[in-house]
Short mmCIF file of C-alpha atoms in Angstrom, two decimals:
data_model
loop_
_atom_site.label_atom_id
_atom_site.label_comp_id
_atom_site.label_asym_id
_atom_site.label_seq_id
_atom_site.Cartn_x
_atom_site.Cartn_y
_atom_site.Cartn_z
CA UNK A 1 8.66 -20.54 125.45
CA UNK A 2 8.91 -16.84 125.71
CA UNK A 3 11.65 -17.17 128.87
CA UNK A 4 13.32 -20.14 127.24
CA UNK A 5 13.60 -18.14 124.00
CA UNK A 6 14.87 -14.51 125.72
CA UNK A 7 17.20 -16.98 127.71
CA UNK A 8 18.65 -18.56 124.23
CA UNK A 9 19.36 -15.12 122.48
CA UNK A 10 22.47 -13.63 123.71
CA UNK A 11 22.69 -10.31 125.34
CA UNK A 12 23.63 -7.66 122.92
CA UNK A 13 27.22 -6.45 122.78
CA UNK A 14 27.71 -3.03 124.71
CA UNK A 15 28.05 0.05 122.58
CA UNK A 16 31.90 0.53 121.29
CA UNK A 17 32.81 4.00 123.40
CA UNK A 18 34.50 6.37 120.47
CA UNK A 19 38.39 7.19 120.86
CA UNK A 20 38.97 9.90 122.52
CA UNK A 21 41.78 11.37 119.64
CA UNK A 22 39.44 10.57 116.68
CA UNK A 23 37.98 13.54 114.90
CA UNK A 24 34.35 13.50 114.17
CA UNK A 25 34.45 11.95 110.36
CA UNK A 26 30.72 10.91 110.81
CA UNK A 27 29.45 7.37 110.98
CA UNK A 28 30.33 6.46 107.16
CA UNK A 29 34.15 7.45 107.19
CA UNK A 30 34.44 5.60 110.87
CA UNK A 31 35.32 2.48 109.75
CA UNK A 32 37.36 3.42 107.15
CA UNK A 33 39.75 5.97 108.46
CA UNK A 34 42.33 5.19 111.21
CA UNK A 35 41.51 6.83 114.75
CA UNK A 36 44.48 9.71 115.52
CA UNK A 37 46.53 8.41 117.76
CA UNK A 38 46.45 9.98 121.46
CA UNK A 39 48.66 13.52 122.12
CA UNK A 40 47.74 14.35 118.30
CA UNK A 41 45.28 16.66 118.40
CA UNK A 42 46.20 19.78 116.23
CA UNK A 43 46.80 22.81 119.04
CA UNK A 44 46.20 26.41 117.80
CA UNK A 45 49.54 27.93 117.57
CA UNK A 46 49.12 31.29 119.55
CA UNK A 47 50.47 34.94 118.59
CA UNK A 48 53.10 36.14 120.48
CA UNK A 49 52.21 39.89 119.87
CA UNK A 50 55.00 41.31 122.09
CA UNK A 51 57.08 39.74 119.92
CA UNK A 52 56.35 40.26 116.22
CA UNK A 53 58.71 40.73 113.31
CA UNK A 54 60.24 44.43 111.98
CA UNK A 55 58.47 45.03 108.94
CA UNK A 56 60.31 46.30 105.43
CA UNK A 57 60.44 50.29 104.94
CA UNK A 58 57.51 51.96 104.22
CA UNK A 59 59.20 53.05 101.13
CA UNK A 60 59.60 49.35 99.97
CA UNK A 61 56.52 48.31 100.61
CA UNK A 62 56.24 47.53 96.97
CA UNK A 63 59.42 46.04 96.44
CA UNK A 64 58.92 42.93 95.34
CA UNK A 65 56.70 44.19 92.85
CA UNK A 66 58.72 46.92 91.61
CA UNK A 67 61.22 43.95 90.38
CA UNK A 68 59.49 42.17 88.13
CA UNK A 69 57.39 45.37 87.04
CA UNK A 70 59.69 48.26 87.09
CA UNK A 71 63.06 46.69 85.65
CA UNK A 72 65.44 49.24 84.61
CA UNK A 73 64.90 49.25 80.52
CA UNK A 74 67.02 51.84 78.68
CA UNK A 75 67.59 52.69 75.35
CA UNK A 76 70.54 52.28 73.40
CA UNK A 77 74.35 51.43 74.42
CA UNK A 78 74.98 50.97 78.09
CA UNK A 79 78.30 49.95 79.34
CA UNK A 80 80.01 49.61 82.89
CA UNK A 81 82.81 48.75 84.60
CA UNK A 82 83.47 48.55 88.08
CA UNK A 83 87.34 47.94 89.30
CA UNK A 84 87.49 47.19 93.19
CA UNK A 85 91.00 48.81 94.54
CA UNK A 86 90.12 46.71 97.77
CA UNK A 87 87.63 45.11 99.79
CA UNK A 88 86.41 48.91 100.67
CA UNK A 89 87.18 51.09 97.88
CA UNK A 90 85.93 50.46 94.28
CA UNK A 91 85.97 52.75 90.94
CA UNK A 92 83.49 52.29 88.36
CA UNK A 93 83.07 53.58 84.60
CA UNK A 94 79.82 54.40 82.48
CA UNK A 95 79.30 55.13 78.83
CA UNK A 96 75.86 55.77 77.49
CA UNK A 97 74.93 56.19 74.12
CA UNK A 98 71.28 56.97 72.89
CA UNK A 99 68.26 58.98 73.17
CA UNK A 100 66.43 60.90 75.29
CA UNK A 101 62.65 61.60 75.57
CA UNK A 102 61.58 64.90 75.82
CA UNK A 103 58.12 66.40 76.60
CA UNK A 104 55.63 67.20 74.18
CA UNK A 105 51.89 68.42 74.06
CA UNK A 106 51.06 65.87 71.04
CA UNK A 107 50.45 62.53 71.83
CA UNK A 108 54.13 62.03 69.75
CA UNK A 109 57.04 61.16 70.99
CA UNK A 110 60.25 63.61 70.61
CA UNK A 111 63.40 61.67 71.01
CA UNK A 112 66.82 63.71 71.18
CA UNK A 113 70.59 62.10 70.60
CA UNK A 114 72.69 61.97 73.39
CA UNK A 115 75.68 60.19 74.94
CA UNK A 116 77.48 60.87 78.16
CA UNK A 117 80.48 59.14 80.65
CA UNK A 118 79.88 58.87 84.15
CA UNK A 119 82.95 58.39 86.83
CA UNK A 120 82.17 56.92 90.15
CA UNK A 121 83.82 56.10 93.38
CA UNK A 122 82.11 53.91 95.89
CA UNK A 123 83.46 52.92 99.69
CA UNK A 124 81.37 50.35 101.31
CA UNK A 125 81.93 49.68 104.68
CA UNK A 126 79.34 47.75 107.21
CA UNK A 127 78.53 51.03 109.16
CA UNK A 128 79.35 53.76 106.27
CA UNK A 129 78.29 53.75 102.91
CA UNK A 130 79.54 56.62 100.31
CA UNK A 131 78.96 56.63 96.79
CA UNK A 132 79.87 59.18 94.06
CA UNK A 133 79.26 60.16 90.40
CA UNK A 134 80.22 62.51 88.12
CA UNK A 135 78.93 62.82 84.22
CA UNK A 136 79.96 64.82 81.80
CA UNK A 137 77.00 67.00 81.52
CA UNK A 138 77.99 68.35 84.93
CA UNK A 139 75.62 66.63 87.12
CA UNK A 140 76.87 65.33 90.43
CA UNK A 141 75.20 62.31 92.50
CA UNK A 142 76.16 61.57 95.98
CA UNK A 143 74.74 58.92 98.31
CA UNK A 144 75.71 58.41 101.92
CA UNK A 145 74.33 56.09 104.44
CA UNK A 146 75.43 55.62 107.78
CA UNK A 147 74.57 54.07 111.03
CA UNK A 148 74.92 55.98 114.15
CA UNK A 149 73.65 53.27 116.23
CA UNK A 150 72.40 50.04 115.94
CA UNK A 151 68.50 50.88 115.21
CA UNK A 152 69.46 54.96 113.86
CA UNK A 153 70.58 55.36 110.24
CA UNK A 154 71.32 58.61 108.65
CA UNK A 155 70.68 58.78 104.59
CA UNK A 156 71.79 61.24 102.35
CA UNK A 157 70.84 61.81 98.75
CA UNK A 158 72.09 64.75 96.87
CA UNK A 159 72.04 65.96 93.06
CA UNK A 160 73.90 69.14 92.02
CA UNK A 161 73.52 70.40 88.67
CA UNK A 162 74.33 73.43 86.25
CA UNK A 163 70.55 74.31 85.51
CA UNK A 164 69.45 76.55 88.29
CA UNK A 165 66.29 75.50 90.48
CA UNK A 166 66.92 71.51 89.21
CA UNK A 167 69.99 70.72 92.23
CA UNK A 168 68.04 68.63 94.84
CA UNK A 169 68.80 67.46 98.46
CA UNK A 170 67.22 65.15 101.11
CA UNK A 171 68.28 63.85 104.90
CA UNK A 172 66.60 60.80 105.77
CA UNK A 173 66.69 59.35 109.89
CA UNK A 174 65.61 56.44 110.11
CA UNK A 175 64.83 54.32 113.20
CA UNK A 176 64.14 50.26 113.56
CA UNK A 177 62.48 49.23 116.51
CA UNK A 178 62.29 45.38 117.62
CA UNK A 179 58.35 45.69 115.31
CA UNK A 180 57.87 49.44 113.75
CA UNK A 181 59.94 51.25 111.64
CA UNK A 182 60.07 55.38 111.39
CA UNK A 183 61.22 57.82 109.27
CA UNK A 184 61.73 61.65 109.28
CA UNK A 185 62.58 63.44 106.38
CA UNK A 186 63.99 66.82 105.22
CA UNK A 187 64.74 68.23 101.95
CA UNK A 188 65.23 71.64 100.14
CA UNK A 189 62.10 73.45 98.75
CA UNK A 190 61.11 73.31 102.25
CA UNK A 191 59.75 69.44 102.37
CA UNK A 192 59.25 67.85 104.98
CA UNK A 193 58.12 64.08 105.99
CA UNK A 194 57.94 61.54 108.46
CA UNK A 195 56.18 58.21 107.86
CA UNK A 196 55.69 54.89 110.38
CA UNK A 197 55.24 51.27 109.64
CA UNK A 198 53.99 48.94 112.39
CA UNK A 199 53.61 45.59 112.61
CA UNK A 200 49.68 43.89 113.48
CA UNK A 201 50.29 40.02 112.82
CA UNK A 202 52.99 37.81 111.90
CA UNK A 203 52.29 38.47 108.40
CA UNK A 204 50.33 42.09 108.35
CA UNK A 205 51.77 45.48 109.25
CA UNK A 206 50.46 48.95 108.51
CA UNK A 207 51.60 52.19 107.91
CA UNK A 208 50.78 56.06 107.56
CA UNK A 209 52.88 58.84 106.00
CA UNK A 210 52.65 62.65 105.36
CA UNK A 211 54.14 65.46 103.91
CA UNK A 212 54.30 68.86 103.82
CA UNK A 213 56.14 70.92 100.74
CA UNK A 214 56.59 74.48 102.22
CA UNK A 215 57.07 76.69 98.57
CA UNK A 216 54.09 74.85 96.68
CA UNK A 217 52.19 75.13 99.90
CA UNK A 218 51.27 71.23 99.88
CA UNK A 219 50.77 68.95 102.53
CA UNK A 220 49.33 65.05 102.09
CA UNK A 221 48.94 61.89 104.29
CA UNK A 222 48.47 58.37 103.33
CA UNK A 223 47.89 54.85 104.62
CA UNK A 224 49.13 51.36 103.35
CA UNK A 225 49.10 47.92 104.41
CA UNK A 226 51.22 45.07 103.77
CA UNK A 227 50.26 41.13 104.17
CA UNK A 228 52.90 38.60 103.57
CA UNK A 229 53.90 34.53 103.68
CA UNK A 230 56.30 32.97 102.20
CA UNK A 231 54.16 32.03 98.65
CA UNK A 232 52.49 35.86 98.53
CA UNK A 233 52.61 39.36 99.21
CA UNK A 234 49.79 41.89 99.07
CA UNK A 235 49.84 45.53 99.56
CA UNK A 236 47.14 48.51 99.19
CA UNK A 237 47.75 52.22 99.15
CA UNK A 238 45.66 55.32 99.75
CA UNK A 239 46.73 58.70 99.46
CA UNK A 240 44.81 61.87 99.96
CA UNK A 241 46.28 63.10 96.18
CA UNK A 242 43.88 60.82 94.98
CA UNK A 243 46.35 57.96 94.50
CA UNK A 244 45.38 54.39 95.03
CA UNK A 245 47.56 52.03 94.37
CA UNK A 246 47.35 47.84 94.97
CA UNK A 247 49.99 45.05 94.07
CA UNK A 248 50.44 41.69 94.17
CA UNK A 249 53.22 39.20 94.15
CA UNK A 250 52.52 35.01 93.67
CA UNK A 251 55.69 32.87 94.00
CA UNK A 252 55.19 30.23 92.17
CA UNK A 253 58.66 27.91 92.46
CA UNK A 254 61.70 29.20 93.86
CA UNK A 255 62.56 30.34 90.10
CA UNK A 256 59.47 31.90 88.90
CA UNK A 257 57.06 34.85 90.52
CA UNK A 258 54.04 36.40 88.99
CA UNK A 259 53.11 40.00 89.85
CA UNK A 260 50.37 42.65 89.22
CA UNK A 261 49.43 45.96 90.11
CA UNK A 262 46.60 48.60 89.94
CA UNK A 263 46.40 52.39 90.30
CA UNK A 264 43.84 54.84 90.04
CA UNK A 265 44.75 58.37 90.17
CA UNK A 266 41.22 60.29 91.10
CA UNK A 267 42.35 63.94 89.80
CA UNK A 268 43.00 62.91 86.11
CA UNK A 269 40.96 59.99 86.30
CA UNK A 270 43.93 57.60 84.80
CA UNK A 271 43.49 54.00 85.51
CA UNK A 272 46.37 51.61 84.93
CA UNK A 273 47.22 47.83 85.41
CA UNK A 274 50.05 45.47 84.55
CA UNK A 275 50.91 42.15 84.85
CA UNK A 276 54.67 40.72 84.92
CA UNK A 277 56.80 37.77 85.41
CA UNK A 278 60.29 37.30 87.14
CA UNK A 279 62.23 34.31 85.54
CA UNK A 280 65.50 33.24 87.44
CA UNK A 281 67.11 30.58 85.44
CA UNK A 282 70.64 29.06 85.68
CA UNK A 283 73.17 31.61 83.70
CA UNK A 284 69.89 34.37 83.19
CA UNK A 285 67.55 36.57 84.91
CA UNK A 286 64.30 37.86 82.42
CA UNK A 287 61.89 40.39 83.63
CA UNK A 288 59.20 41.79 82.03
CA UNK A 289 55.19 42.94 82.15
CA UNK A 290 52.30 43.89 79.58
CA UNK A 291 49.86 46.87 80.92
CA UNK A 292 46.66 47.99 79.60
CA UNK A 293 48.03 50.49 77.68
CA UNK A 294 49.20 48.02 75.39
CA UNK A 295 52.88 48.71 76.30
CA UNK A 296 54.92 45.30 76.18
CA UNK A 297 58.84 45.19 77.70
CA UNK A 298 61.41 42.88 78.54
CA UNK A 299 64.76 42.84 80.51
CA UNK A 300 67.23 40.11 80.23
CA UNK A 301 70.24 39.59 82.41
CA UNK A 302 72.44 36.79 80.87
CA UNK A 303 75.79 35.52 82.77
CA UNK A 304 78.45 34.96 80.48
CA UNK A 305 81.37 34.84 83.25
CA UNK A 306 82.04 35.80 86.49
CA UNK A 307 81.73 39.39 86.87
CA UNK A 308 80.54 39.99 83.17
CA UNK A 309 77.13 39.90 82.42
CA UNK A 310 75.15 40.80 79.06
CA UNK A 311 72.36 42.92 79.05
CA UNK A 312 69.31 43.22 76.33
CA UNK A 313 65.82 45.62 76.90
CA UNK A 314 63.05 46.24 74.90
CA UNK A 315 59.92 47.58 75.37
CA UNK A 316 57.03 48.36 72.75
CA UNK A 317 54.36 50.86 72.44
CA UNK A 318 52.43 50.09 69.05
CA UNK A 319 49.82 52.99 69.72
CA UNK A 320 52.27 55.83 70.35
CA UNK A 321 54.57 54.17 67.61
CA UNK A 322 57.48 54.35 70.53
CA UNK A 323 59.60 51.27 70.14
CA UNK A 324 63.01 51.25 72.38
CA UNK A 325 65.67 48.99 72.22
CA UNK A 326 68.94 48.80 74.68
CA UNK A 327 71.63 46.78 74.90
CA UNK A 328 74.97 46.52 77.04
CA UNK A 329 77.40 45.34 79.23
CA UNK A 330 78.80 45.38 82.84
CA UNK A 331 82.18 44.02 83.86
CA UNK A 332 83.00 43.68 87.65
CA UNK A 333 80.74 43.13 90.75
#
């Protein structure tokens, strides 16, 4: 009965051989998920590191940061007016009414009236740059920029005033390679720098700068580091001053981006953070951040036309008792 019975059973069915695309989900998630399909499999995209991207300035390694957290609040009147003579050539107009801060030893703020005009002239061309002001104080800004080749740029930044020992001058070179950016700088009171910015990854890069300032017989050298993707961008400084100094930028829609930042200044000890926002809306841009000091500020760009544009700042600092308000106007692009 034993052969008659082994004979009646049939053979059991040979073991199912697993696909060769399916991903190991374990025996329980087997049955229930579909096998990947062959020429599927997920490949490990590899790093071209002979050919990475140029990385931003070393000074703008903050930049996207310094928009949402350092908008440019004023207090008072603003107004300006920009006429373009052609596509080139452009004049603008400032007036500025309000009031100044001025230095104190008590923890009050002194605040002093004043008002000034400001005449520029401004030629923009796509391998020259020049722009101009005059105020009426007798300060003079000029700004050039050009590009001797296609990777060398020459900057120039200049401020001549009446008050001796305040004029100031600086020549920047600047050189972009295929994935490193340099700089060497010279300015007067003997400074001189040079910084470099390389990129590591697609998304890090690193730099190092220093300095030496030949009457106050200073010299410094720091390092920072940059990591960026298209929803975030980190950065972390360290300078031998004593300055250390993170940020960080979170884009949360096309329309809205969160930032923060932290800084710790090891001679005095000071420790600051903020937090701020960058709304873009429709006919509106509005800025603004709260830091632990307790100092609260806002900046709203509103679009009434083209070319005109409405602006309104505030910013609030209940334990100094400093409140500032601003608000103005600028016609022309």
């Amino acid at each position: 009965m034993g052969s008659a019975a082994s004979a009646a059973v049939p053979p059991p069915p040979p073991p199912a051989q697993a696909h060769a695309g399916a991903p190991p989900y374990g025996p329980g998630l087997a049955g229930i998920l579909p096998p990947r399909p062959d020429g599927e499999e997920k490949k490990e995209e590899k790093v071209d590191y002979l050919n990475l991207p140029c990385p931003v300035p070393f000074e703008e390694i903050q930049r996207e940061a310094l928009m949402s957290l350092k908008p440019e609040l004023f207090e008072g009147l603003r107004f300006d007016f920009t006429k373009g003579l052609n596509q080139k050539f452009s004049l603008s107009h400032s007036v500025f009414m309000g009031s100044l801060e001025v230095p104190a030893q008590s923890s009050e703020t002194i605040k002093v009236p004043t008002a000034h005009y400001e005449f520029g002239a401004n030629f923009l061309d796509p391998k020259l740059m020049l722009i101009g002001r005059v105020m009426t104080d007798g300060r003079l800004n000029a700004r050039v920029k050009c590009d001797l080749t296609e990777n060398l740029t020459l900057k120039v930044n200049a401020q001549l005033t009446q008050e001796a020992h305040y004029s100031q001058g600086m020549f920047n070179f600047d050189y972009k390679g295929s994935d490193y950016r340099t700089q060497f700088q010279i300015g007067n009171n003997a400074f001189y720098g040079a910084n470099y910015i390389q990129s590591v990854t697609p998304n890090l890069s690193l730099g190092t700068e220093i300095f030496w300032l030949g009457h106050q017989r200073k010299s410094g050298i720091g390092f920072a580091s940059r990591y960026n993707t298209d929803k975030m961008v980190g950065t972390l400084q360290v300078a031998s001053t004593g300055i250390v100094a993170l940020s960080y930028v979170q884009k949360v829609s096309e329309k809205v981006s969160l930032a923060s930042d932290f800084m710790y200044n090891h001679m005095s000890k000071d420790v600051t953070a903020s937090f701020g926002y960058d709304y873009l809306l429709r006919q509106c841009r509005l800025r603004g951040k709260i830091d632990s000091n307790g100092v609260v500020a806002a900046y709203l760009e509103e679009r009434l036309n083209m070319g005109v544009n409405f602006l309104l700042s505030a910013e609030i600092d209940h334990c100094k008792k400093n409140y500032k308000f601003g608000f103005g106007m600028t016609v022309g692009e």
